[in-house]
Amino acid sequence: RRELLRLAERVARRLRRGRVAARTVVLKLRYANFQTITRSRTLALPTDEATQLHRESAAMLDALRLERVRVRLIGLGTSNLVPADASRQLGLLTDDRWGVLERAADTARDRFGNDAVTRGALLPDD
């Protein structure tokens, strides 16, 4: 789960840098035996927020019911990209607090480096 959140943060930041939002979230898994599966989910509204990307990808991962399966690779991507301005207009009535927070974190990272701001869930356990 932690790695999925880390991937969601990276993908969301790239989306915001490119001023685009994604309509589809793509999850890729490769098992220890090199079998690869891909799952995707199309969202009702496009997003560039890590929180939503993580929520959707975690739901897809849960649906796979991976108990005692060795995973060699996990990947997260997006597709069906639209201009970010258009996606914000579509979602005017939605709660944008996470989006505001993530854009503020982007500003801090741009100014002070990638490690300037991180989610508590991504901090080491020690």
XYZ file of C-alpha atoms in Angstrom:
126
model
C 0.000 0.000 0.000
C 2.772 2.420 0.835
C 4.459 1.904 -2.525
C 1.127 2.427 -4.274
C 0.730 5.771 -2.487
C 4.284 6.743 -3.449
C 3.527 5.913 -7.092
C 0.261 7.861 -6.951
C 2.165 10.905 -5.658
C 4.660 10.700 -8.532
C 2.027 10.211 -11.222
C -0.177 13.011 -9.868
C 2.740 15.425 -9.761
C 3.632 14.634 -13.375
C 0.008 15.212 -14.371
C -0.062 18.595 -12.630
C 3.273 19.599 -14.172
C 1.877 18.768 -17.589
C -1.348 20.622 -16.762
C -3.445 17.575 -17.596
C -5.842 15.341 -15.704
C -6.545 11.644 -16.244
C -9.848 9.920 -16.805
C -8.396 6.398 -16.505
C -6.195 4.865 -13.794
C -4.062 1.859 -14.816
C -2.572 -0.682 -12.380
C 0.114 -3.129 -13.529
C 1.367 -6.113 -11.531
C 4.067 -8.634 -12.349
C 4.234 -11.745 -10.229
C 7.382 -13.634 -9.225
C 6.788 -16.074 -12.115
C 6.822 -13.052 -14.514
C 3.110 -13.300 -15.293
C 1.889 -9.733 -15.838
C -1.632 -8.409 -15.399
C -3.054 -4.970 -16.020
C -6.267 -3.500 -14.681
C -7.807 -0.128 -15.455
C -10.693 1.927 -14.175
C -12.285 4.951 -15.837
C -13.269 7.747 -13.466
C -16.466 9.784 -13.582
C -14.413 13.002 -13.561
C -10.774 13.467 -14.606
C -8.268 13.917 -11.782
C -4.705 15.016 -11.105
C -4.886 14.236 -7.367
C -2.750 11.541 -5.737
C -5.445 10.842 -3.160
C -7.953 9.782 -5.786
C -5.377 7.892 -7.866
C -4.362 5.974 -4.741
C -7.968 5.261 -3.741
C -8.824 3.868 -7.186
C -5.631 1.833 -7.568
C -5.992 0.390 -4.049
C -9.554 -0.677 -4.879
C -8.304 -2.451 -8.018
C -5.541 -4.119 -6.008
C -8.033 -5.279 -3.361
C -10.265 -6.744 -6.067
C -7.375 -9.005 -7.157
C -7.296 -10.662 -3.701
C -3.554 -11.157 -3.603
C -3.074 -13.342 -0.566
C 0.380 -14.888 -0.280
C 1.231 -14.015 -3.859
C 4.740 -12.737 -4.494
C 4.697 -9.530 -6.497
C 7.830 -8.599 -8.418
C 6.653 -5.258 -9.851
C 3.826 -2.829 -9.281
C 3.146 0.075 -11.587
C 0.622 2.869 -11.728
C -0.228 4.936 -14.757
C -2.967 6.996 -16.293
C -4.557 7.463 -19.691
C -7.364 9.379 -21.388
C -5.737 12.698 -20.516
C -7.614 15.995 -20.759
C -6.495 19.584 -20.082
C -6.521 20.213 -16.325
C -8.530 23.425 -16.696
C -11.375 21.515 -18.331
C -11.384 18.915 -15.557
C -11.581 21.573 -12.840
C -14.566 23.193 -14.547
C -16.341 19.837 -14.710
C -15.818 19.309 -10.997
C -16.706 22.769 -9.708
C -19.159 21.349 -7.197
C -16.694 18.842 -5.739
C -14.544 19.294 -2.639
C -11.105 20.435 -3.850
C -9.257 20.548 -0.503
C -6.919 17.682 -1.444
C -6.170 19.326 -4.773
C -5.289 22.620 -3.094
C -3.081 20.785 -0.588
C -1.288 18.770 -3.277
C -0.621 21.855 -5.412
C 0.805 23.647 -2.346
C 3.064 20.638 -1.700
C 4.212 20.810 -5.345
C 5.179 24.455 -4.841
C 7.200 23.589 -1.720
C 8.915 20.669 -3.481
C 9.789 22.851 -6.465
C 11.360 25.412 -4.178
C 13.008 23.248 -1.498
C 13.428 19.808 -3.132
C 11.423 16.602 -3.390
C 11.884 15.688 0.271
C 10.602 19.039 1.584
C 7.035 17.772 1.987
C 5.812 14.203 2.320
C 2.740 12.408 3.581
C 2.964 10.899 7.029
C 2.030 7.507 5.571
C 5.240 7.564 3.514
C 7.569 8.161 6.477
C 9.803 5.255 7.586
C 8.419 2.996 10.322
C 11.499 3.192 12.569
